[in-house]
Short mmCIF file of C-alpha atoms and ligand atoms in Angstrom, two decimals:
data_model
loop_
_atom_site.label_atom_id
_atom_site.label_comp_id
_atom_site.label_asym_id
_atom_site.label_seq_id
_atom_site.Cartn_x
_atom_site.Cartn_y
_atom_site.Cartn_z
CA MET A 247 -21.36 -31.98 -10.45
CA VAL A 248 -20.53 -31.69 -6.91
CA GLU A 249 -16.83 -31.72 -6.07
CA ASN A 250 -15.15 -32.60 -3.08
CA THR A 251 -13.93 -29.41 -1.86
CA ALA A 252 -12.24 -30.53 0.90
CA ALA A 253 -9.69 -32.79 -0.94
CA ARG A 254 -8.99 -29.92 -3.01
CA ARG A 255 -8.19 -27.45 -0.66
CA VAL A 256 -4.77 -25.96 -1.72
CA GLU A 257 -2.04 -26.16 1.21
CA LYS A 258 -1.46 -22.91 3.12
CA LEU A 259 1.73 -21.00 2.42
CA SER A 260 3.12 -18.88 5.09
CA ALA A 261 6.22 -16.25 5.27
CA VAL A 262 9.59 -17.54 5.36
CA LYS A 263 10.88 -18.20 8.99
CA GLY A 264 12.43 -15.13 10.72
CA MET A 265 10.66 -12.99 7.85
CA ASN A 266 7.65 -10.65 8.95
CA ASP A 267 4.72 -9.26 7.67
CA ILE A 268 4.39 -5.68 8.97
CA LEU A 269 0.67 -5.41 9.32
CA PRO A 270 -1.60 -2.43 10.28
CA PRO A 271 -2.11 -0.73 12.57
CA GLU A 272 1.59 -1.72 13.34
CA SER A 273 2.47 -0.24 10.06
CA ALA A 274 1.25 3.07 11.01
CA ARG A 275 4.09 3.14 13.35
CA TRP A 276 6.51 2.36 10.87
CA GLU A 277 5.31 5.16 8.44
CA ALA A 278 5.38 7.67 11.19
CA PHE A 279 8.92 6.81 12.24
CA GLU A 280 10.16 6.74 8.44
CA ALA A 281 8.46 10.16 7.97
CA GLN A 282 10.20 11.60 11.17
CA VAL A 283 13.54 10.10 9.90
CA ARG A 284 13.11 11.99 6.36
CA VAL A 285 12.58 15.17 8.12
CA LEU A 286 15.37 14.78 10.35
CA MET A 287 17.83 13.74 7.48
CA ARG A 288 16.95 16.80 5.65
CA ARG A 289 17.45 18.98 8.62
CA PHE A 290 21.19 17.45 8.70
CA GLY A 291 21.56 17.75 5.00
CA TYR A 292 21.52 14.14 4.42
CA GLU A 293 20.45 12.93 1.07
CA ASN A 294 18.60 9.71 0.11
CA ILE A 295 20.05 6.91 -1.75
CA ARG A 296 18.32 3.60 -2.95
CA THR A 297 20.72 0.72 -3.85
CA PRO A 298 19.46 -2.62 -5.29
CA ILE A 299 18.69 -5.34 -2.76
CA VAL A 300 20.62 -8.01 -4.72
CA GLU A 301 24.54 -7.35 -5.19
CA PRO A 302 27.31 -9.40 -6.24
CA THR A 303 28.81 -11.76 -3.70
CA ALA A 304 32.09 -10.39 -3.88
CA LEU A 305 31.07 -6.80 -2.79
CA PHE A 306 30.54 -8.47 0.84
CA VAL A 307 33.24 -10.89 0.91
CA ARG A 308 35.60 -8.18 0.01
CA GLY A 309 33.86 -5.04 1.85
CA LEU A 310 32.84 -6.83 5.20
CA GLY A 311 35.94 -9.20 5.73
CA GLU A 312 35.78 -13.10 4.86
CA VAL A 313 36.39 -13.64 8.58
CA THR A 314 33.33 -12.19 10.03
CA ASP A 315 29.80 -13.72 11.20
CA ILE A 316 28.02 -12.03 8.22
CA VAL A 317 30.15 -13.52 5.55
CA GLU A 318 30.91 -16.94 6.94
CA LYS A 319 27.43 -17.84 8.06
CA GLU A 320 24.43 -15.29 7.62
CA MET A 321 24.68 -14.31 4.10
CA TYR A 322 21.71 -15.43 1.45
CA SER A 323 24.12 -16.18 -1.51
CA PHE A 324 22.82 -17.88 -4.40
CA GLU A 325 23.98 -18.55 -8.05
CA ASP A 326 21.85 -16.77 -10.82
CA ARG A 327 20.07 -19.57 -12.47
CA LEU A 328 20.41 -18.07 -15.95
CA ASN A 329 23.95 -16.88 -16.00
CA GLY A 330 25.68 -18.17 -12.97
CA GLU A 331 26.27 -14.80 -11.35
CA ALA A 332 27.51 -15.32 -7.69
CA LEU A 333 24.74 -13.25 -6.11
CA THR A 334 23.55 -11.98 -2.24
CA LEU A 335 20.80 -10.56 -0.57
CA ARG A 336 22.43 -7.62 0.94
CA PRO A 337 22.96 -8.12 4.63
CA GLU A 338 23.76 -4.43 5.23
CA SER A 339 24.25 -1.41 3.07
CA THR A 340 27.48 0.39 3.85
CA ALA A 341 29.16 -1.72 1.24
CA SER A 342 26.47 -1.08 -1.46
CA VAL A 343 26.63 2.74 -0.95
CA VAL A 344 30.25 2.63 -1.18
CA ARG A 345 29.99 0.76 -4.46
CA ALA A 346 27.41 3.10 -5.66
CA VAL A 347 29.50 5.98 -4.71
CA VAL A 348 32.56 4.61 -6.41
CA GLU A 349 30.48 3.45 -9.55
CA HIS A 350 28.87 6.95 -10.20
CA SER A 351 31.89 9.01 -9.05
CA LEU A 352 29.66 10.78 -6.47
CA LEU A 353 32.72 12.40 -4.62
CA TYR A 354 33.90 14.06 -7.82
CA ASN A 355 33.33 17.56 -6.39
CA GLY A 356 33.43 16.86 -2.55
CA GLY A 357 31.85 14.90 0.07
CA LYS A 358 28.31 13.50 0.34
CA ARG A 359 26.04 12.84 2.94
CA LEU A 360 23.63 10.09 2.12
CA TYR A 361 20.89 7.95 3.95
CA TYR A 362 19.02 5.01 3.12
CA MET A 363 16.25 2.97 4.61
CA GLY A 364 15.04 -0.78 3.58
CA PRO A 365 15.34 -4.57 4.21
CA MET A 366 18.31 -6.42 5.08
CA PHE A 367 18.69 -10.33 5.05
CA ARG A 368 20.85 -12.42 7.60
CA HIS A 369 20.45 -16.16 7.96
CA GLU A 370 20.46 -16.09 11.94
CA ARG A 371 18.37 -17.84 14.46
CA PRO A 372 15.22 -15.72 14.77
CA GLN A 373 14.45 -14.34 18.01
CA ARG A 374 13.06 -11.22 19.76
CA GLY A 375 15.01 -8.18 17.82
CA ARG A 376 16.77 -10.66 15.58
CA TYR A 377 15.15 -11.70 12.49
CA ARG A 378 16.35 -12.97 8.83
CA GLN A 379 14.75 -9.99 7.02
CA PHE A 380 15.06 -7.09 9.27
CA HIS A 381 15.10 -3.11 8.39
CA GLN A 382 17.62 -0.71 8.67
CA ILE A 383 17.81 3.04 8.44
CA GLY A 384 21.44 4.10 7.72
CA ALA A 385 23.30 7.37 7.36
CA GLU A 386 26.74 7.58 5.76
CA ALA A 387 28.90 10.88 5.49
CA LEU A 388 31.58 9.97 2.61
CA GLY A 389 34.78 12.09 1.64
CA PHE A 390 35.12 13.81 5.20
CA SER A 391 37.79 13.02 7.57
CA GLY A 392 37.20 15.02 10.41
CA GLY A 393 36.11 13.51 13.81
CA GLU A 394 33.42 16.52 13.80
CA VAL A 395 31.60 14.29 11.14
CA ASP A 396 31.63 11.30 13.31
CA ALA A 397 30.26 13.62 16.15
CA GLU A 398 27.56 15.02 13.75
CA LEU A 399 26.17 11.53 12.91
CA ILE A 400 26.18 10.68 16.64
CA LEU A 401 24.40 13.84 17.34
CA MET A 402 21.79 13.10 14.40
CA ALA A 403 21.05 9.94 16.02
CA CYS A 404 20.65 11.36 19.34
CA ALA A 405 18.17 14.03 17.86
CA LEU A 406 16.06 11.13 16.52
CA TRP A 407 15.63 9.54 19.81
CA LYS A 408 14.72 12.80 21.16
CA GLU A 409 12.47 13.54 18.17
CA ILE A 410 10.46 9.98 18.97
CA GLY A 411 10.68 10.12 22.59
CA LEU A 412 13.36 7.33 23.52
CA THR A 413 14.82 7.72 26.59
CA ASP A 414 16.58 4.38 27.61
CA VAL A 415 19.52 4.47 25.42
CA ALA A 416 23.28 4.74 26.22
CA LEU A 417 26.03 5.64 23.95
CA GLN A 418 29.28 3.48 24.06
CA LEU A 419 32.24 4.95 21.92
CA ASN A 420 35.72 3.26 21.27
CA SER A 421 38.53 3.95 18.68
CA LEU A 422 39.87 1.09 16.70
CA GLY A 423 42.93 3.28 15.57
CA GLN A 424 44.69 2.89 12.16
CA PRO A 425 46.09 -0.23 10.62
CA SER A 426 49.45 0.14 11.99
CA GLU A 427 48.12 0.39 15.55
CA ARG A 428 46.12 -2.35 14.92
CA LEU A 429 48.96 -4.56 13.55
CA GLN A 430 50.80 -3.84 16.86
CA HIS A 431 47.54 -4.92 18.96
CA ARG A 432 47.09 -7.84 16.87
CA SER A 433 50.31 -9.40 18.12
CA ALA A 434 49.64 -8.62 21.70
CA LEU A 435 46.05 -9.96 21.38
CA ILE A 436 47.19 -13.18 19.62
CA ALA A 437 49.88 -13.70 22.59
CA HIS A 438 47.06 -12.82 25.17
CA PHE A 439 44.65 -15.32 23.74
CA GLU A 440 47.25 -17.91 23.33
CA ARG A 441 47.76 -17.93 27.04
CA ASN A 442 44.03 -18.59 27.56
CA MET A 443 43.64 -21.15 24.81
CA ASP A 444 41.69 -23.40 27.30
CA VAL A 445 38.53 -20.78 27.39
CA LEU A 446 38.51 -20.22 23.59
CA ASP A 447 35.61 -22.11 21.53
CA GLU A 448 36.14 -23.85 18.32
CA GLU A 449 35.39 -20.84 16.41
CA ALA A 450 37.70 -18.27 18.38
CA LYS A 451 40.68 -20.88 17.88
CA ARG A 452 40.35 -20.98 14.40
CA ARG A 453 39.98 -17.11 13.95
CA LEU A 454 42.65 -16.75 16.44
CA HIS A 455 45.46 -16.00 13.69
CA LEU A 456 43.06 -15.10 10.96
CA ASN A 457 41.31 -12.25 12.60
CA PRO A 458 41.83 -11.98 16.40
CA LEU A 459 40.03 -8.71 16.66
CA ARG A 460 36.76 -10.95 16.11
CA LEU A 461 37.31 -12.89 19.34
CA LEU A 462 36.53 -9.58 21.22
CA ASP A 463 33.06 -9.37 19.70
CA SER A 464 32.35 -13.18 20.73
CA LYS A 465 28.98 -13.48 22.77
CA ASN A 466 30.19 -16.81 24.49
CA PRO A 467 30.19 -16.35 28.16
CA ALA A 468 32.97 -18.71 28.86
CA MET A 469 35.06 -16.16 26.85
CA GLN A 470 34.08 -13.02 28.58
CA GLY A 471 36.88 -13.18 31.51
CA ALA A 472 39.77 -13.54 28.77
CA ILE A 473 38.02 -10.85 26.50
CA GLU A 474 37.98 -8.30 29.79
CA ALA A 475 41.52 -8.97 30.26
CA ALA A 476 42.72 -8.63 26.62
CA PRO A 477 45.15 -5.93 25.79
CA LYS A 478 43.22 -2.81 24.75
CA LEU A 479 43.51 -1.16 21.42
CA LEU A 480 43.09 2.20 23.06
CA ASP A 481 46.45 1.79 24.53
CA PHE A 482 48.04 1.26 21.33
CA LEU A 483 46.91 4.48 19.83
CA GLY A 484 49.02 7.38 18.36
CA GLU A 485 48.74 10.70 18.68
CA ALA A 486 46.65 11.50 15.74
CA SER A 487 44.22 8.71 16.46
CA ARG A 488 43.97 10.24 20.13
CA ALA A 489 43.44 13.69 18.81
CA HIS A 490 40.48 12.26 16.44
CA LEU A 491 38.98 10.70 19.41
CA ASP A 492 39.31 13.75 21.44
CA THR A 493 37.43 15.82 18.78
CA VAL A 494 34.51 13.38 18.82
CA THR A 495 34.23 13.37 22.70
CA SER A 496 34.64 17.14 23.09
CA ILE A 497 31.78 17.94 20.51
CA LEU A 498 29.68 15.40 22.18
CA SER A 499 30.32 16.95 25.77
CA ALA A 500 29.50 20.32 24.51
CA ASN A 501 26.21 19.29 22.97
CA GLY A 502 25.43 17.31 26.57
CA VAL A 503 25.46 14.08 25.15
CA ALA A 504 26.63 11.40 27.64
CA PHE A 505 28.62 8.38 26.69
CA SER A 506 31.17 5.91 27.81
CA ILE A 507 34.21 4.54 26.18
CA ASN A 508 34.09 0.78 25.87
CA PRO A 509 37.50 -0.34 24.98
CA ARG A 510 35.97 -3.87 24.00
CA LEU A 511 33.73 -2.39 21.39
CA VAL A 512 35.07 -3.51 17.86
CA ARG A 513 31.72 -4.08 15.86
CA GLY A 514 31.11 -7.11 13.68
CA MET A 515 32.90 -5.88 10.27
CA ASP A 516 36.45 -5.48 9.26
CA TYR A 517 35.92 -2.19 7.57
CA TYR A 518 36.04 0.23 10.36
CA ASN A 519 38.90 2.22 11.79
CA LEU A 520 39.33 5.18 14.39
CA THR A 521 35.86 5.70 15.75
CA VAL A 522 33.18 3.10 16.48
CA PHE A 523 30.08 3.35 18.30
CA GLU A 524 27.03 1.74 19.40
CA PHE A 525 23.68 2.86 20.97
CA VAL A 526 22.47 0.24 23.69
CA THR A 527 19.72 -0.48 25.64
CA THR A 528 19.14 -2.81 28.52
CA LYS A 529 15.26 -3.15 27.77
CA LEU A 530 15.62 -5.66 24.80
CA GLY A 531 17.50 -8.67 26.26
CA SER A 532 20.52 -9.38 24.33
CA GLN A 533 19.55 -7.75 21.31
CA GLY A 534 20.23 -4.37 22.76
CA THR A 535 22.25 -2.58 20.21
CA ILE A 536 19.51 -0.20 18.51
CA CYS A 537 22.05 1.53 16.57
CA ALA A 538 25.98 1.14 15.62
CA GLY A 539 28.51 2.44 13.27
CA GLY A 540 31.94 4.16 13.00
CA ARG A 541 34.86 5.17 10.57
CA TYR A 542 35.55 3.43 7.52
CA ASP A 543 38.22 4.99 6.05
CA TYR A 544 39.89 2.10 3.85
CA LEU A 545 36.65 0.77 2.43
CA MET A 546 36.41 2.71 -0.73
CA GLU A 547 39.73 1.68 -1.87
CA GLN A 548 38.90 -2.03 -0.60
CA ILE A 549 35.99 -1.88 -3.13
CA GLY A 550 38.18 -0.58 -5.92
CA GLY A 551 37.66 3.04 -5.61
CA LYS A 552 40.12 5.97 -5.15
CA PRO A 553 40.66 6.20 -1.32
CA ALA A 554 38.13 8.44 0.59
CA PRO A 555 37.55 8.59 4.22
CA ALA A 556 33.99 7.85 5.48
CA VAL A 557 31.84 7.31 8.59
CA GLY A 558 28.14 6.03 9.00
CA TRP A 559 25.78 4.27 11.34
CA ALA A 560 22.81 1.80 10.64
CA MET A 561 20.09 1.26 13.10
CA GLY A 562 17.61 -1.65 13.46
CA VAL A 563 14.17 -0.25 12.93
CA GLU A 564 12.50 -3.36 14.50
CA ARG A 565 14.48 -2.88 17.74
CA VAL A 566 13.82 0.67 17.64
CA LEU A 567 10.08 0.27 17.46
CA GLU A 568 10.28 -2.64 19.90
CA LEU A 569 11.88 -0.26 22.41
CA LEU A 570 9.29 2.46 21.80
CA LYS A 571 6.61 -0.15 22.53
CA GLU A 572 8.25 -1.11 25.88
CA GLN A 573 8.11 3.01 26.83
CA GLY A 574 4.31 2.82 25.62
CA LEU A 575 5.30 5.23 22.76
CA ASP A 576 3.82 2.79 19.99
CA THR A 577 0.44 4.08 19.03
CA VAL A 578 0.25 6.89 16.51
CA GLY A 579 -3.07 8.55 16.13
CA ALA A 580 -3.89 9.01 12.60
CA PRO A 581 -7.76 8.32 12.18
CA LEU A 582 -9.86 8.63 9.38
CA ASP A 583 -11.65 11.87 8.89
CA ALA A 584 -14.99 10.34 7.45
CA TYR A 585 -16.76 7.08 6.55
CA ALA A 586 -19.17 7.11 3.71
CA VAL A 587 -22.42 5.45 4.25
CA ILE A 588 -24.30 4.71 1.18
CA PRO A 589 -27.71 3.13 1.36
CA GLU A 590 -28.41 2.47 -2.18
CA VAL A 591 -26.18 0.97 -5.01
CA SER A 592 -27.65 3.61 -7.29
CA ALA A 593 -26.18 6.46 -5.12
CA LEU A 594 -22.44 5.19 -5.67
CA PRO A 595 -21.52 7.26 -8.71
CA ARG A 596 -22.59 10.83 -7.03
CA ALA A 597 -21.25 9.63 -3.62
CA MET A 598 -18.06 8.64 -5.25
CA ALA A 599 -17.65 11.97 -7.15
CA CYS A 600 -18.03 13.99 -4.05
CA ILE A 601 -15.80 11.55 -2.01
CA GLN A 602 -13.31 12.06 -4.76
CA GLN A 603 -13.44 15.89 -4.52
CA LEU A 604 -13.05 15.67 -0.70
CA ARG A 605 -9.79 13.34 -1.00
CA ASP A 606 -8.32 16.13 -3.45
CA ALA A 607 -8.90 18.50 -0.62
CA GLY A 608 -6.88 16.52 1.58
CA VAL A 609 -9.84 14.77 3.62
CA CYS A 610 -9.19 11.12 4.60
CA VAL A 611 -12.24 9.22 3.54
CA THR A 612 -13.26 5.33 3.41
CA MET A 613 -16.44 4.09 2.16
CA HIS A 614 -18.63 1.45 2.68
CA THR A 615 -19.00 -0.87 -0.45
CA SER A 616 -21.67 -3.42 -1.99
CA THR A 617 -21.89 -7.14 -1.90
CA PRO A 618 -23.98 -9.18 -4.56
CA ASP A 619 -26.95 -8.29 -2.47
CA GLY A 620 -26.63 -4.60 -2.84
CA MET A 621 -25.58 -2.29 0.17
CA ALA A 622 -25.95 -3.38 3.84
CA SER A 623 -28.66 -1.88 6.11
CA MET A 624 -27.98 1.55 7.59
CA LYS A 625 -27.44 -0.02 10.85
CA SER A 626 -24.60 -2.26 10.02
CA GLN A 627 -23.09 0.52 7.97
CA PHE A 628 -23.21 2.97 10.88
CA LYS A 629 -21.43 0.09 13.05
CA LYS A 630 -18.64 -0.24 10.33
CA ALA A 631 -18.41 3.57 10.50
CA ASP A 632 -18.08 3.57 14.07
CA ALA A 633 -15.52 0.67 14.22
CA SER A 634 -13.32 2.53 11.37
CA GLY A 635 -12.57 5.24 14.16
CA ALA A 636 -13.49 7.91 11.61
CA ARG A 637 -14.81 11.37 13.05
CA TYR A 638 -17.70 11.76 10.81
CA ALA A 639 -20.24 9.62 8.94
CA LEU A 640 -21.10 11.09 5.34
CA VAL A 641 -24.73 9.89 4.67
CA PHE A 642 -25.59 9.69 1.02
CA GLY A 643 -29.29 8.68 1.34
CA PRO A 644 -31.91 9.29 -1.28
CA GLU A 645 -33.55 12.11 0.49
CA GLU A 646 -30.36 13.88 0.85
CA LEU A 647 -29.14 13.09 -2.85
CA ALA A 648 -32.59 14.58 -4.02
CA GLN A 649 -31.91 18.00 -2.69
CA GLY A 650 -28.28 17.81 -3.70
CA GLY A 651 -27.13 17.25 -0.22
CA VAL A 652 -25.16 14.89 2.18
CA THR A 653 -25.59 14.65 5.46
CA VAL A 654 -22.43 14.89 7.85
CA LYS A 655 -22.80 13.44 11.24
CA ALA A 656 -20.14 13.57 14.14
CA LEU A 657 -19.46 10.02 15.14
CA ARG A 658 -17.28 10.80 18.25
CA GLU A 659 -17.61 14.23 19.67
CA THR A 660 -21.04 15.31 21.41
CA GLY A 661 -22.47 18.64 20.53
CA ILE A 662 -21.76 19.06 16.96
CA PRO A 663 -25.03 19.61 14.91
CA GLN A 664 -25.61 17.18 12.12
CA VAL A 665 -25.72 19.20 8.94
CA ILE A 666 -26.61 18.83 5.10
CA GLN A 667 -23.71 19.91 2.92
CA PRO A 668 -23.88 20.69 -0.79
CA LEU A 669 -23.13 17.49 -2.70
CA ASP A 670 -21.60 19.15 -5.46
CA HIS A 671 -19.22 21.48 -3.84
CA PRO A 672 -17.26 19.41 -1.25
CA ALA A 673 -14.33 21.94 -1.32
CA GLN A 674 -16.43 24.38 0.35
CA TRP A 675 -16.99 22.22 3.49
CA ALA A 676 -13.82 19.92 3.23
CA LYS A 677 -11.68 21.74 5.97
CA SER A 678 -14.68 21.19 8.53
CA LEU A 679 -14.01 17.60 8.38
CA GLN A 680 -10.21 17.74 8.85
CA SER A 681 -9.07 17.36 12.50
CA ASN A 682 -5.83 19.27 12.02
CA ALA A 683 -7.50 22.19 9.64
P1 ATP B 952 24.14 -7.85 16.83
O1 ATP B 952 25.57 -7.79 17.51
O2 ATP B 952 22.97 -7.72 17.44
O3 ATP B 952 24.34 -9.13 15.67
P2 ATP B 952 25.35 -6.59 14.53
O4 ATP B 952 26.74 -6.04 15.10
O5 ATP B 952 25.29 -7.65 13.70
O6 ATP B 952 24.43 -6.67 15.81
P3 ATP B 952 25.03 -4.30 12.44
O7 ATP B 952 25.51 -5.10 11.41
O8 ATP B 952 26.07 -3.59 13.05
O9 ATP B 952 24.64 -5.34 13.77
O10 ATP B 952 23.55 -3.71 12.47
C1 ATP B 952 23.29 -2.45 12.73
C2 ATP B 952 21.89 -2.65 13.45
O11 ATP B 952 21.03 -3.40 12.75
C3 ATP B 952 22.24 -3.43 14.97
O12 ATP B 952 22.42 -2.76 15.89
C4 ATP B 952 20.72 -3.89 15.15
O13 ATP B 952 20.07 -3.02 15.84
C5 ATP B 952 20.26 -4.29 13.73
N1 ATP B 952 20.25 -5.76 13.18
C6 ATP B 952 21.36 -6.29 13.07
N2 ATP B 952 21.03 -7.73 12.80
C7 ATP B 952 19.53 -7.81 12.97
C8 ATP B 952 18.75 -8.67 12.83
N3 ATP B 952 19.22 -10.03 12.53
N4 ATP B 952 17.30 -8.63 13.09
C9 ATP B 952 17.15 -7.46 13.58
N5 ATP B 952 17.92 -6.17 13.55
C10 ATP B 952 19.22 -6.43 13.39
MG1 MG B 953 24.93 -9.83 14.09
#
């Protein structure tokens, strides 16, 4: 019976808007970057933490603040169909890390330095450098109050830029002071914007008395003049807050780290106090912030734990990699060592036994595979071997196998003689295939 296949064709599915597949070869850049980050974190004594992607909605509402962009309009929140729980796909990880630290009493014998990497979710308008699922790498130092830890985190980010070769980033710093200082600034801020009501958009008007600091974070061009002229939190800082900022800046200067003080830098969440900072580039359009963070000494308490100071940052992996691409540094060379050419199906068991031992010895090998018609011609197998980027072809031909050997043929470099190696003792010659051996 002949069926109408066209009519039965299944509708194609695609990824959710703003959520990307990360495919080879680009995924190799991701892996390499993540590996560099892991090494660096270890060097600074930061340990890995992995928290769930789904959290109770209340964690973010309480942690980030009700009147923030994320909580007001960007969260993927839903009700669990089975038990009605209010859940949210994490829009960031600081609140989750703090929850986990409190839940497991991780600070029982002193401070903890932690890092994480993984996907975050925000319902924003997708554009270059702004996605609905994106990836952050974050570092959090919890239980430490000194400004030297703020500086350590900033130096760690700088070390990462250096490690990966990123040059075009500028560091901006500010201090948000302490709650009492903010309260005084708040009154001055409200009074200032009340005098400038005509330029405020609807959102700003609504937020003015709820959370006036948020107005400084507005991207509305019409409001920039009023934002420029607004009273600066820096002018409301007391002695201790100033001293904290001085500690940070003097350590940065001693390390040759350039920075500028941006009195209008306030960050998007309510949990920050004292130091806030952003690493910014001009190369990615308006999505120029690649890493941002600050101190959040009151979040632990707000989430229901014992009060403890903390500081951290999060970087947008997509933006960092995009910037590397701008600088022409996006390729990573990790070619295959060898491609197995297997002329006959009957050779597969012996060939794969040999390949397995090569892999055990650290050689990167892929192999040609069969179709229902058997193995392809030598010519087309060699074509594939060439296209794979492998440095060597391993030929498991009947003549070689008969004498217990496999032919090793260089595919790229000239002047390397073709040799037959012992099939049953791959460990003896595995090293000769490895570029870094
Ligand atoms: P922006 O002002 O660009 O919206 P943000 O203040 O909301 O950034 P944070 O919450 O501080 O960003 O997140 C830290 C970093 O994560 C940002 O500096 C950025 O590099 C990255 N990031 C934030 N939102 C997105 C997104 N939607 N897509 C890609 N990267 C993002
Ligand atoms: Mg945002």
